[in-house]
CSV table of N, CA and C in Angstrom, one decimal:
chain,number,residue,atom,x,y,z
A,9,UNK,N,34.1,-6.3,-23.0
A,9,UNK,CA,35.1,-7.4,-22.8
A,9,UNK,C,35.6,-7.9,-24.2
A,10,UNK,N,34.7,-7.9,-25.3
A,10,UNK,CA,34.8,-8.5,-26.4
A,10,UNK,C,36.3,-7.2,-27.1
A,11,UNK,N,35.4,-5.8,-26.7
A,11,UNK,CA,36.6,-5.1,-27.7
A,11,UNK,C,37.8,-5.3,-26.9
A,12,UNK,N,38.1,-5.5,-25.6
A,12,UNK,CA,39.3,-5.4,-25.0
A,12,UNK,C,40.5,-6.9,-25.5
A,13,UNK,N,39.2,-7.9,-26.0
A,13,UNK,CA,40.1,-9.1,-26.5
A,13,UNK,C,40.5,-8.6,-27.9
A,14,UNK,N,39.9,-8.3,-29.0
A,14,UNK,CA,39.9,-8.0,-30.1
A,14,UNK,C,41.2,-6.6,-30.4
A,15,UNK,N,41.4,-6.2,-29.6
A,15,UNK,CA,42.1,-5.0,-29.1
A,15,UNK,C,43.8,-5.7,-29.3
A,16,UNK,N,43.7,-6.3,-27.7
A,16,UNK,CA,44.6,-6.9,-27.9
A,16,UNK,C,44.8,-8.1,-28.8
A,17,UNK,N,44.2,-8.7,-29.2
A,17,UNK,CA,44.7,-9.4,-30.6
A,17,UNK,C,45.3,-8.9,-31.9
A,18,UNK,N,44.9,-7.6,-31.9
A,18,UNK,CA,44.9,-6.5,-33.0
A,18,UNK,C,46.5,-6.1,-32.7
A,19,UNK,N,46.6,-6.3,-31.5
A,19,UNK,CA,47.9,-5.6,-30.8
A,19,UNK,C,48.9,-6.5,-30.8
A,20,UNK,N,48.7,-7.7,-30.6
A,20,UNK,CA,49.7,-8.6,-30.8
A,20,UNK,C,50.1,-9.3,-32.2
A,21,UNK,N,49.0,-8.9,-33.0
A,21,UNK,CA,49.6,-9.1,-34.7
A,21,UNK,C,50.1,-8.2,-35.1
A,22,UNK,N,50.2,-6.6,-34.9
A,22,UNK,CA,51.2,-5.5,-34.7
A,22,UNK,C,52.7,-5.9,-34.5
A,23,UNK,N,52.3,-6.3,-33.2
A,23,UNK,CA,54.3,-6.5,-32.8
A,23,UNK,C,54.1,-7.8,-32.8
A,24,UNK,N,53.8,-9.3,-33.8
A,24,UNK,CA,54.0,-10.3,-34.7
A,24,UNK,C,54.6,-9.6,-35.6
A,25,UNK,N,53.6,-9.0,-36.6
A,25,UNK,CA,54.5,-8.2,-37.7
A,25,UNK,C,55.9,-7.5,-37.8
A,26,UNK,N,55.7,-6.7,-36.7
A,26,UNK,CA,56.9,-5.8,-36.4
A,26,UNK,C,58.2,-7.0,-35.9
A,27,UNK,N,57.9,-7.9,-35.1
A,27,UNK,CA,59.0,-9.2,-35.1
A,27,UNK,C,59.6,-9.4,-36.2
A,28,UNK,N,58.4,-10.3,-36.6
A,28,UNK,CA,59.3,-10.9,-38.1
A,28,UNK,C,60.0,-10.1,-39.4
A,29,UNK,N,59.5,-9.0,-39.3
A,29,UNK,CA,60.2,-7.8,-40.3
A,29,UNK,C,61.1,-7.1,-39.3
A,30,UNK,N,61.9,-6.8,-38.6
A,30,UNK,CA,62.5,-6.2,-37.7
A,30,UNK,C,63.6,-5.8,-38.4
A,31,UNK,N,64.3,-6.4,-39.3
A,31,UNK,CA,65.2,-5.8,-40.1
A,31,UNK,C,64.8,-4.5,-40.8
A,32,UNK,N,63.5,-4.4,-41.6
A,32,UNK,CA,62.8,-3.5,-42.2
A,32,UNK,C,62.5,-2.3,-41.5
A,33,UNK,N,62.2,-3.0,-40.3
A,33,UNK,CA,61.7,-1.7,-39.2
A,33,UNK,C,62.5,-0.5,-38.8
A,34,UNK,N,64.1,-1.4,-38.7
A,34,UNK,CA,65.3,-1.0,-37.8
A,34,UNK,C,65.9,0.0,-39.4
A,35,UNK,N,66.0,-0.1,-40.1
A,35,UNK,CA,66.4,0.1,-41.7
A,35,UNK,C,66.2,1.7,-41.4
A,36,UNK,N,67.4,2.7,-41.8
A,36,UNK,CA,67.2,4.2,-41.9
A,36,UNK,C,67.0,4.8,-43.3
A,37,UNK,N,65.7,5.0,-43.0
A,37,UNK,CA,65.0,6.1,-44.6
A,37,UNK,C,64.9,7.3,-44.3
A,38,UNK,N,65.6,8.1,-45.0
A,38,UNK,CA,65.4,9.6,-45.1
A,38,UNK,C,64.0,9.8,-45.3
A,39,UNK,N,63.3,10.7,-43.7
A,39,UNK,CA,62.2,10.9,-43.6
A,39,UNK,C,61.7,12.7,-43.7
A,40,UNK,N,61.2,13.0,-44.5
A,40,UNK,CA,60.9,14.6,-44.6
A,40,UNK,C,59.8,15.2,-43.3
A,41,UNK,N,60.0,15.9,-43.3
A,41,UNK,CA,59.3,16.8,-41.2
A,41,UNK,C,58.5,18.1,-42.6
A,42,UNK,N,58.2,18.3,-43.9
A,42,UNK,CA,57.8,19.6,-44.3
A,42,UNK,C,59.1,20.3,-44.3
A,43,UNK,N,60.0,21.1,-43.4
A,43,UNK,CA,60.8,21.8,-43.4
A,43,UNK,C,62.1,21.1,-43.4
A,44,UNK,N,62.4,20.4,-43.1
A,44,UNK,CA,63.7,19.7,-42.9
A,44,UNK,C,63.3,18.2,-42.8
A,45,UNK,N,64.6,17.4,-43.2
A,45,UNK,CA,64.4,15.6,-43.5
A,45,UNK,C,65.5,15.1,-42.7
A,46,UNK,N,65.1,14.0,-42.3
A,46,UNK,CA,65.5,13.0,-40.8
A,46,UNK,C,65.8,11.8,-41.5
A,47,UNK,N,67.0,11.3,-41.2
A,47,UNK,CA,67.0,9.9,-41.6
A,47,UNK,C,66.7,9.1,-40.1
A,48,UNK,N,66.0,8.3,-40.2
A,48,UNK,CA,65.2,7.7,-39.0
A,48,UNK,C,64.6,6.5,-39.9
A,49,UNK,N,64.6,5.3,-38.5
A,49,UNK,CA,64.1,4.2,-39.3
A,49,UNK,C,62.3,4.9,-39.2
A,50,UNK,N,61.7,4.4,-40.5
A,50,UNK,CA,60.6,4.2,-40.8
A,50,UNK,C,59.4,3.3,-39.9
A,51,UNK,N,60.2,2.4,-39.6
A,51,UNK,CA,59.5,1.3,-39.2
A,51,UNK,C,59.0,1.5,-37.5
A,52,UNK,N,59.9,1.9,-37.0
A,52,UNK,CA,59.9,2.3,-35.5
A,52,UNK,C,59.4,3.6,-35.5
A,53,UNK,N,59.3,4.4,-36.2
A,53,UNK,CA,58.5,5.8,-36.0
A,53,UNK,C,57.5,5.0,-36.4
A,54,UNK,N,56.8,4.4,-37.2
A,54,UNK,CA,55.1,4.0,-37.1
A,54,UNK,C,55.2,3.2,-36.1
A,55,UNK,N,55.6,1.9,-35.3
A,55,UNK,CA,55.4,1.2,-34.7
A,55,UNK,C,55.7,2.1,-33.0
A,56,UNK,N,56.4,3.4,-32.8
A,56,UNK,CA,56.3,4.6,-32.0
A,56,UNK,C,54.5,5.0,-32.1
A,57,UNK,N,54.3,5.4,-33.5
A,57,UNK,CA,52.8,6.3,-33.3
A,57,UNK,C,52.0,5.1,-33.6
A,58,UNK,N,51.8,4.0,-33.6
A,58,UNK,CA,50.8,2.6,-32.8
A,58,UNK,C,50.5,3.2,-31.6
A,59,UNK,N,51.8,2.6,-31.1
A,59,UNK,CA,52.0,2.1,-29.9
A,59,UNK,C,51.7,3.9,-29.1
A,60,UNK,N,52.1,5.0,-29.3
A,60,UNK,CA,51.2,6.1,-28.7
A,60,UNK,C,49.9,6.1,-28.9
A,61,UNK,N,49.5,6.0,-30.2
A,61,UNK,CA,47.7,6.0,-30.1
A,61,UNK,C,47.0,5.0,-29.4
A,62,UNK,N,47.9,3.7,-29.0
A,62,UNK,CA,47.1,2.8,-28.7
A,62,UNK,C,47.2,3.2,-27.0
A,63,UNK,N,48.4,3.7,-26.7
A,63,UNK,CA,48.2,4.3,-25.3
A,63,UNK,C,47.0,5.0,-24.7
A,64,UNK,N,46.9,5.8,-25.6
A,64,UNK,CA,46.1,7.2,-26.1
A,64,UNK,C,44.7,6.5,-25.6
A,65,UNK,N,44.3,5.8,-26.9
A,65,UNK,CA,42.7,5.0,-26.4
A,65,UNK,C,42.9,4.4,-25.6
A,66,UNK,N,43.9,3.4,-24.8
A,66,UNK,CA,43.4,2.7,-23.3
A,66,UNK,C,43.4,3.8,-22.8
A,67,UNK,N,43.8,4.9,-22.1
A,67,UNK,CA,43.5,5.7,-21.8
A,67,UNK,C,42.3,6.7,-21.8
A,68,UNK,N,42.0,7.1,-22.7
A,68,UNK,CA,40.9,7.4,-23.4
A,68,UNK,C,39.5,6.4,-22.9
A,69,UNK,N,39.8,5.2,-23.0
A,69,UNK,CA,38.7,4.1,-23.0
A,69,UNK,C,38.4,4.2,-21.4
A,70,UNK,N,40.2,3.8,-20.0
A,70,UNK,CA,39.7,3.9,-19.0
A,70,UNK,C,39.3,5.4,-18.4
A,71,UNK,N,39.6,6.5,-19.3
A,71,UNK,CA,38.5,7.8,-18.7
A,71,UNK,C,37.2,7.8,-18.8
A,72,UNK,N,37.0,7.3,-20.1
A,72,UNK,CA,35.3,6.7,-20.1
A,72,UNK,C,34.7,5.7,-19.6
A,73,UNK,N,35.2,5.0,-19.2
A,73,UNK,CA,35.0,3.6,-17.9
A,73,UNK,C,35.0,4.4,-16.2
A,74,UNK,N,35.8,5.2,-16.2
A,74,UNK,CA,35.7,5.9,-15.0
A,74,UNK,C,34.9,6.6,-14.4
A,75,UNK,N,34.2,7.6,-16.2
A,75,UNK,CA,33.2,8.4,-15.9
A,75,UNK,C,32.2,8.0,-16.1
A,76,UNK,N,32.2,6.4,-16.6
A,76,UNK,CA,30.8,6.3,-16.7
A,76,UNK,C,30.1,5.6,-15.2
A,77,UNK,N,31.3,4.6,-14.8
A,77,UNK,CA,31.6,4.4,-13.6
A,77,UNK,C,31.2,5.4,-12.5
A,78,UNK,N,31.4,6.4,-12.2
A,78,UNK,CA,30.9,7.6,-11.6
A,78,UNK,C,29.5,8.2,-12.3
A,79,UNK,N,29.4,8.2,-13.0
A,79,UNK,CA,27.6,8.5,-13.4
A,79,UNK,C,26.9,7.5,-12.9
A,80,UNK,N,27.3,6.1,-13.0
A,80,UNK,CA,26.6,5.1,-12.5
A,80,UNK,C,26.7,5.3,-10.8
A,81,UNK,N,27.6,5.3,-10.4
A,81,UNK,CA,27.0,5.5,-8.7
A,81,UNK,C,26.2,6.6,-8.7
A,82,UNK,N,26.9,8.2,-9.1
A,82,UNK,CA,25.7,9.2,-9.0
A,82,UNK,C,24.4,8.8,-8.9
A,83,UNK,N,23.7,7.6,-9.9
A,83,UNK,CA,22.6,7.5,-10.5
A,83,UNK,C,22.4,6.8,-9.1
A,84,UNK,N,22.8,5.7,-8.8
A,84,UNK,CA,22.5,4.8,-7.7
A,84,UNK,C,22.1,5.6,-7.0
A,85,UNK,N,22.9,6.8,-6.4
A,85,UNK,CA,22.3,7.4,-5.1
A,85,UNK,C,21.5,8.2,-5.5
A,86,UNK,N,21.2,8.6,-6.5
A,86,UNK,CA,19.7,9.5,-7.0
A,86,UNK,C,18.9,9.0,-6.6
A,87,UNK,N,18.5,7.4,-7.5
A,87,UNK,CA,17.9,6.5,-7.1
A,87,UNK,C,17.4,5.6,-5.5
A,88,UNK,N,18.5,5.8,-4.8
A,88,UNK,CA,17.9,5.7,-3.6
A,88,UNK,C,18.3,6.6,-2.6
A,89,UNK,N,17.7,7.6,-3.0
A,89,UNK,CA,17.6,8.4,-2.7
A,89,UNK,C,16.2,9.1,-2.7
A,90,UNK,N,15.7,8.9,-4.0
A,90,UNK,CA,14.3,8.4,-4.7
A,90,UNK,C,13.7,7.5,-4.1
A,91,UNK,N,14.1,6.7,-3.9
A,91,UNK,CA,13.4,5.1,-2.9
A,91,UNK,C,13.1,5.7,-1.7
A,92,UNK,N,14.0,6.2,-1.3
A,92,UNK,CA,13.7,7.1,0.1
A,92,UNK,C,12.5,7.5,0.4
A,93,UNK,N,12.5,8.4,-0.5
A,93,UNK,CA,11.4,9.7,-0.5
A,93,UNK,C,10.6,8.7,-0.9
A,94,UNK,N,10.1,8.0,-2.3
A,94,UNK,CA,8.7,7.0,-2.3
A,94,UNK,C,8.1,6.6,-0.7
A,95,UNK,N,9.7,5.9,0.0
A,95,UNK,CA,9.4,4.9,0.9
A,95,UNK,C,8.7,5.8,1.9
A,96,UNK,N,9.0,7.0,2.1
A,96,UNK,CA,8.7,8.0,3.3
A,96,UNK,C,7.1,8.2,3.0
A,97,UNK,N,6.9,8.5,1.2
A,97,UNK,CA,5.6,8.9,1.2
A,97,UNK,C,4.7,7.8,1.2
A,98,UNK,N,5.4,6.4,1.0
A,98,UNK,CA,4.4,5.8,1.1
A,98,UNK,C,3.7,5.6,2.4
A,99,UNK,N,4.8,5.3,3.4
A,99,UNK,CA,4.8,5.5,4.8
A,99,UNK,C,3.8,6.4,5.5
A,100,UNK,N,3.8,7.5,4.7
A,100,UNK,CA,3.2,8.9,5.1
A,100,UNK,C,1.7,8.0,4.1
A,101,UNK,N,1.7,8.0,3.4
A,101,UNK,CA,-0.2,7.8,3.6
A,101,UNK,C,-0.8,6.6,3.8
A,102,UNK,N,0.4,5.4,4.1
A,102,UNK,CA,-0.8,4.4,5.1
A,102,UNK,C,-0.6,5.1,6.5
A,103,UNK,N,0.0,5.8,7.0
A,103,UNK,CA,-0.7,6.7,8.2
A,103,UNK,C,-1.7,7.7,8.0
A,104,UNK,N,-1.7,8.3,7.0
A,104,UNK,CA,-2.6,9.0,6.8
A,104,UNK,C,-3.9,8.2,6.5
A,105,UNK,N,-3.8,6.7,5.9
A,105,UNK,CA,-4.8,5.8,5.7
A,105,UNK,C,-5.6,6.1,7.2
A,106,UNK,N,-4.6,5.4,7.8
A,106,UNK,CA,-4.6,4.6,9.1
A,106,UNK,C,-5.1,5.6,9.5
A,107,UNK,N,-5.5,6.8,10.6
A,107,UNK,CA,-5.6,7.6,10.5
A,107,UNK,C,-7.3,7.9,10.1
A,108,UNK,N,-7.0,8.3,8.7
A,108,UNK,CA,-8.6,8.3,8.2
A,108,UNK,C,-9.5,7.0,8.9
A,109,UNK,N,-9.4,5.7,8.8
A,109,UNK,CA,-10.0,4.2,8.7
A,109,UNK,C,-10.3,4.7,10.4
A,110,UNK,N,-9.2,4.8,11.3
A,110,UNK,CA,-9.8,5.0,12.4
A,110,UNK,C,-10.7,6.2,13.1
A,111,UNK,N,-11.0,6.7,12.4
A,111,UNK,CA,-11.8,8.2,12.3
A,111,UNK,C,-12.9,7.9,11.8
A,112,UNK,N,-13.2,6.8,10.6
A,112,UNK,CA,-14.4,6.3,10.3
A,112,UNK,C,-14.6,5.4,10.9
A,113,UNK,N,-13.9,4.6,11.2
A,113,UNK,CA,-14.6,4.1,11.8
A,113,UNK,C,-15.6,3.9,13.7
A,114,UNK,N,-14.4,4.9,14.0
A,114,UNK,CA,-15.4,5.8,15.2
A,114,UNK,C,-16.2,6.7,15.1
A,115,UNK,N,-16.5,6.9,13.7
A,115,UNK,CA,-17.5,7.5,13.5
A,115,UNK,C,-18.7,6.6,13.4
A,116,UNK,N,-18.8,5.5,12.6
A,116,UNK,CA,-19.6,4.4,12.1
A,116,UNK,C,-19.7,4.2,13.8
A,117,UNK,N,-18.8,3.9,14.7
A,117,UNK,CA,-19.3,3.4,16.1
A,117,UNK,C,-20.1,4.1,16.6
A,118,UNK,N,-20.0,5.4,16.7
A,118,UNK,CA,-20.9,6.5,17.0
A,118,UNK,C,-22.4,6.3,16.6
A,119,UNK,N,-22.4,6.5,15.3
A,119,UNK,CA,-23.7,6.1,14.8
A,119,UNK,C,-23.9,4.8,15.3
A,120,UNK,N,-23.7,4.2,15.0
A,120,UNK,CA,-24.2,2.6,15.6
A,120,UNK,C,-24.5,2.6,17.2
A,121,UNK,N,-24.1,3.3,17.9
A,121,UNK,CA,-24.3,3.4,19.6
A,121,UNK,C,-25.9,3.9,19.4
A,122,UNK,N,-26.1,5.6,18.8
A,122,UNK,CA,-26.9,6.0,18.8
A,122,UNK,C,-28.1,5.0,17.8
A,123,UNK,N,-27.8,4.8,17.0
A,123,UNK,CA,-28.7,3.9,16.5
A,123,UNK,C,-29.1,2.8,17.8
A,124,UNK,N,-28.5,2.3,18.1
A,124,UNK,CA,-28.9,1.3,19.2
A,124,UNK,C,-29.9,2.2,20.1
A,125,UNK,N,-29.3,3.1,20.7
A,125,UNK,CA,-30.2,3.9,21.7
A,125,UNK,C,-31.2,4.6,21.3
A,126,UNK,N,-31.4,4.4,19.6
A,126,UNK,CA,-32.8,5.1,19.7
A,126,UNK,C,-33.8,3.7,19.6
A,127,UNK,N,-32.8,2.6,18.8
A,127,UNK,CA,-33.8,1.7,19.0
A,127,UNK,C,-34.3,1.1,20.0
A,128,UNK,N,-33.5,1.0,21.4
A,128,UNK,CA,-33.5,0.5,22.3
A,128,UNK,C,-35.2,1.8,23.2
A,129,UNK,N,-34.6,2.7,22.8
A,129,UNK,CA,-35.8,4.2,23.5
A,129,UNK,C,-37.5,3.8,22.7
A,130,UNK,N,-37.0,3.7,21.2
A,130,UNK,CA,-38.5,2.8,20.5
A,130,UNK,C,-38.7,1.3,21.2
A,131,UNK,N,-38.0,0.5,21.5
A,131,UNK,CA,-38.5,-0.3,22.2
A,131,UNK,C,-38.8,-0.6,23.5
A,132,UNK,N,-38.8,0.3,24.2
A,132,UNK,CA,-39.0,0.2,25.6
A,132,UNK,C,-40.1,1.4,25.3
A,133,UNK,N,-40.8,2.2,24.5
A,133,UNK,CA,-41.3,3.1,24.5
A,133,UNK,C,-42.8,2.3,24.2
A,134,UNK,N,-42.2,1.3,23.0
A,134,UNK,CA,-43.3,0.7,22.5
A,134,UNK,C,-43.5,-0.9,23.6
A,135,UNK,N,-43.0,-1.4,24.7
A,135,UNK,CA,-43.2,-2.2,26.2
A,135,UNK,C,-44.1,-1.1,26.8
A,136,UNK,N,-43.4,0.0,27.1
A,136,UNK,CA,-44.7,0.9,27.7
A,136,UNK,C,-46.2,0.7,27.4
A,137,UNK,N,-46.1,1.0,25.9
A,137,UNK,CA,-47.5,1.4,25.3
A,137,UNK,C,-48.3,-0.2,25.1
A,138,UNK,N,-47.5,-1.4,24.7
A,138,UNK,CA,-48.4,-2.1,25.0
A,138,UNK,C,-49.1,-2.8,26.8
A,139,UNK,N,-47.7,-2.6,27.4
A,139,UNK,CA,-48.1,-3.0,28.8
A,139,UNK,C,-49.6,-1.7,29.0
A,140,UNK,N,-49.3,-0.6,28.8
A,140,UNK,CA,-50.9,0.4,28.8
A,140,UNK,C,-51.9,-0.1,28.5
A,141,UNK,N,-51.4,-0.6,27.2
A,141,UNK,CA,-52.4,-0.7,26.2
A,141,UNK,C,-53.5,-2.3,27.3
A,142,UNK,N,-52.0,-3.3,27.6
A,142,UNK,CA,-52.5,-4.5,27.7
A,142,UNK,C,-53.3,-4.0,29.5
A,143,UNK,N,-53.2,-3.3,30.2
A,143,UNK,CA,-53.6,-3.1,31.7
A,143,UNK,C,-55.0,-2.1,31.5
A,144,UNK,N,-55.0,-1.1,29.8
A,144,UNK,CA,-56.5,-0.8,30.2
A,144,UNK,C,-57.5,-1.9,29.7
A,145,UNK,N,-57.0,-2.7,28.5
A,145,UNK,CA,-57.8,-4.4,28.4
A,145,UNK,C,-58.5,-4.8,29.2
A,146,UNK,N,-57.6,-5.0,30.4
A,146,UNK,CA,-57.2,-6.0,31.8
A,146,UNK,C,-58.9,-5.4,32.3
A,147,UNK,N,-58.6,-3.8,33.1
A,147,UNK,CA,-59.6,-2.7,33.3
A,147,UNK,C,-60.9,-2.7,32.5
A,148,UNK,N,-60.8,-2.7,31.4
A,148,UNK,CA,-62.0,-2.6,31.0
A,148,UNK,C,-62.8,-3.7,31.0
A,149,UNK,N,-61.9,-4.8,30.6
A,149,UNK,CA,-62.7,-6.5,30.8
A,149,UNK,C,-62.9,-6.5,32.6
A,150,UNK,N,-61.9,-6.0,33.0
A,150,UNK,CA,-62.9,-6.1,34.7
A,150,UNK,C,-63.7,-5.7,34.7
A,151,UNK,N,-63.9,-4.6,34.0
A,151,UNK,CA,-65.4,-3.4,34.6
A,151,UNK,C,-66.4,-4.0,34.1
A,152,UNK,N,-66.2,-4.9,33.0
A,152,UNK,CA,-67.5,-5.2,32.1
A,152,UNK,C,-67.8,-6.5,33.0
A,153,UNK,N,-66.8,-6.8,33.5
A,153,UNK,CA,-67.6,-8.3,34.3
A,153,UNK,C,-67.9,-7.9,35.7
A,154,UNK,N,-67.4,-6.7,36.3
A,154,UNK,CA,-68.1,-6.3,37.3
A,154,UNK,C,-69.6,-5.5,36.9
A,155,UNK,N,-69.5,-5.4,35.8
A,155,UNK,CA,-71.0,-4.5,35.2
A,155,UNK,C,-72.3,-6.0,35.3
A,156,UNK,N,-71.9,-7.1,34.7
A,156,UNK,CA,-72.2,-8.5,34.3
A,156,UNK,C,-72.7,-8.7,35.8
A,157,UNK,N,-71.5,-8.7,36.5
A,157,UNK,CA,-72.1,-9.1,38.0
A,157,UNK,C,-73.8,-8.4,38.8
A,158,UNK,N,-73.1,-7.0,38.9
A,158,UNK,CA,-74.1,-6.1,39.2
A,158,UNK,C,-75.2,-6.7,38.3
A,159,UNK,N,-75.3,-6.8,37.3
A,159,UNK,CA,-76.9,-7.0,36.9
A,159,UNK,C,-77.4,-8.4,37.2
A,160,UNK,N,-76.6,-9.2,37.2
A,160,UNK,CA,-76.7,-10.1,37.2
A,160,UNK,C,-77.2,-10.5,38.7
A,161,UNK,N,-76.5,-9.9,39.8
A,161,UNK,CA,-77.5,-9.9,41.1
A,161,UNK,C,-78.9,-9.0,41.7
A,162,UNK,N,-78.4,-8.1,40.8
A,162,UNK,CA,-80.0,-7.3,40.6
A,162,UNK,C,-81.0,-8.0,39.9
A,163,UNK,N,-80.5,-8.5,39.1
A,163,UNK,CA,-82.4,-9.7,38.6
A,163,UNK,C,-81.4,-10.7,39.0
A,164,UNK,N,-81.0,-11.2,40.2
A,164,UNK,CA,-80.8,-12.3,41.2
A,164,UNK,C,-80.6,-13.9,40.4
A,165,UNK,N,-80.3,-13.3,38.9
A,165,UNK,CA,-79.9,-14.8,38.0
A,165,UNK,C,-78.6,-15.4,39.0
A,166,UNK,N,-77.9,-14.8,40.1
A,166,UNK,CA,-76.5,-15.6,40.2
A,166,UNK,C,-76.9,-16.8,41.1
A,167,UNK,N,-76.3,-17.8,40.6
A,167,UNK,CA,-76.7,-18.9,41.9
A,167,UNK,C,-76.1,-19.3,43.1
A,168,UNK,N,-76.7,-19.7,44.2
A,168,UNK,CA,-76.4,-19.4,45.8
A,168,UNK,C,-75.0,-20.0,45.8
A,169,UNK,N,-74.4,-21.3,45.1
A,169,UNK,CA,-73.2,-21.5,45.4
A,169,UNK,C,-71.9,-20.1,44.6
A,170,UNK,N,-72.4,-19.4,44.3
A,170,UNK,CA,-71.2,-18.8,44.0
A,170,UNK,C,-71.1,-17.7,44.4
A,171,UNK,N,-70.3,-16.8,44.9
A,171,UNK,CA,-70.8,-15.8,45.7
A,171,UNK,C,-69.6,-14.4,45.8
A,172,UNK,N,-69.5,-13.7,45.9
A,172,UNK,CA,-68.6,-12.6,45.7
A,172,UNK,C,-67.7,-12.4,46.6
A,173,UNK,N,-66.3,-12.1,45.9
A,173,UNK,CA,-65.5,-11.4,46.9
A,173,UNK,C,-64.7,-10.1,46.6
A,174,UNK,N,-64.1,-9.5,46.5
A,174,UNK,CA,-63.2,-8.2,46.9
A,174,UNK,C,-62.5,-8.8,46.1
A,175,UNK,N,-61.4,-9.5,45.5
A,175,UNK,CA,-60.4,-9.7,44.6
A,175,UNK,C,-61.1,-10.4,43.5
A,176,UNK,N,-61.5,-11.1,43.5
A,176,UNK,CA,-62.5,-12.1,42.1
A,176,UNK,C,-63.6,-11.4,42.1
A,177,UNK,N,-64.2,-11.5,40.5
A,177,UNK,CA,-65.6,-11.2,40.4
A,177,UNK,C,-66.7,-12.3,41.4
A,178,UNK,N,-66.1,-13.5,40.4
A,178,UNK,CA,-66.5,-14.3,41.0
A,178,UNK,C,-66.1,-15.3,41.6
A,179,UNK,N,-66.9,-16.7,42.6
A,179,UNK,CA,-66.1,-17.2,43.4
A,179,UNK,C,-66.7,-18.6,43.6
A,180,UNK,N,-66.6,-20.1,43.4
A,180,UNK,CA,-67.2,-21.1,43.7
A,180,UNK,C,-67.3,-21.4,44.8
């Protein structure tokens, strides 16, 4: 923006100058070409090749505005185009996350079922073994007090109010 002001300010003190001298400009000087000489004003053959070269560079300037203009979209659609492809792959491994996470973690459920069921198999294994454990107690404490009994009415220590039955050892 800055050169396009500077440009034309450059351009408008050009043809200021060329105004106020215009008699000078318009004035015919025998001009030499190398092989042959032109009487032509001076002033308007340079103020001619200005004003071509200055054609020349806006031209020039908007070819390179155009094509840079055009590199820049190119680039845009590279770029997302690129965004694309990131967006897809990223897409593609939180599924593939996803995916994995639910695979471990029905795996972890798995284990954890059988974990239960072996603990649940040790504890009901180990109810068994004490209910065993606790009913030959029961059995052997009966036998010993039906042993207690037996002797106990064999030397006739038991006294007449207490007397035996079939479910109790003994009986008030």
């Amino acid at each position: 923006m800055i050169r396009a002001v500077v440009l034309f300010i450059g351009l408008t003190l050009v043809g200021l100058f060329a105004l106020l001298n215009w008699t000078a400009f318009v004035t015919p000087t025998p001009l030499s070409l190398g092989v042959t000489t032109v009487e032509a004003p001076l002033g308007l053959v340079m103020l001619g090749v200005v004003t071509f070269l200055s054609v020349l560079f806006v031209v020039w300037a908007m070819t390179l505005q155009g094509g840079a203009l055009m590199e820049s979209r190119r680039l845009a659609r590279d770029l997302q185009a690129q965004r694309d492809l990131a967006d897809k792959a990223e897409a593609s491994r939180f599924t593939e996350l996803r995916t994995f996470l639910a695979a471990e973690l029905s795996t972890v459920a798995v284990a954890q079922e059988q974990t239960r069921a072996m603990m649940m198999s040790r504890l009901d294994r180990a109810q068994e073994a004490a209910r065993a454990s606790q009913e030959e107690a029961s059995n052997t404490l009966s036998a010993y007090i039906g042993e207690l009994e037996d002797r106990l009415e064999r030397a006739q220590l038991v006294p007449a109010q207490y007397e035996r039955s079939d479910d109790t050892p003994l009986r008030r």
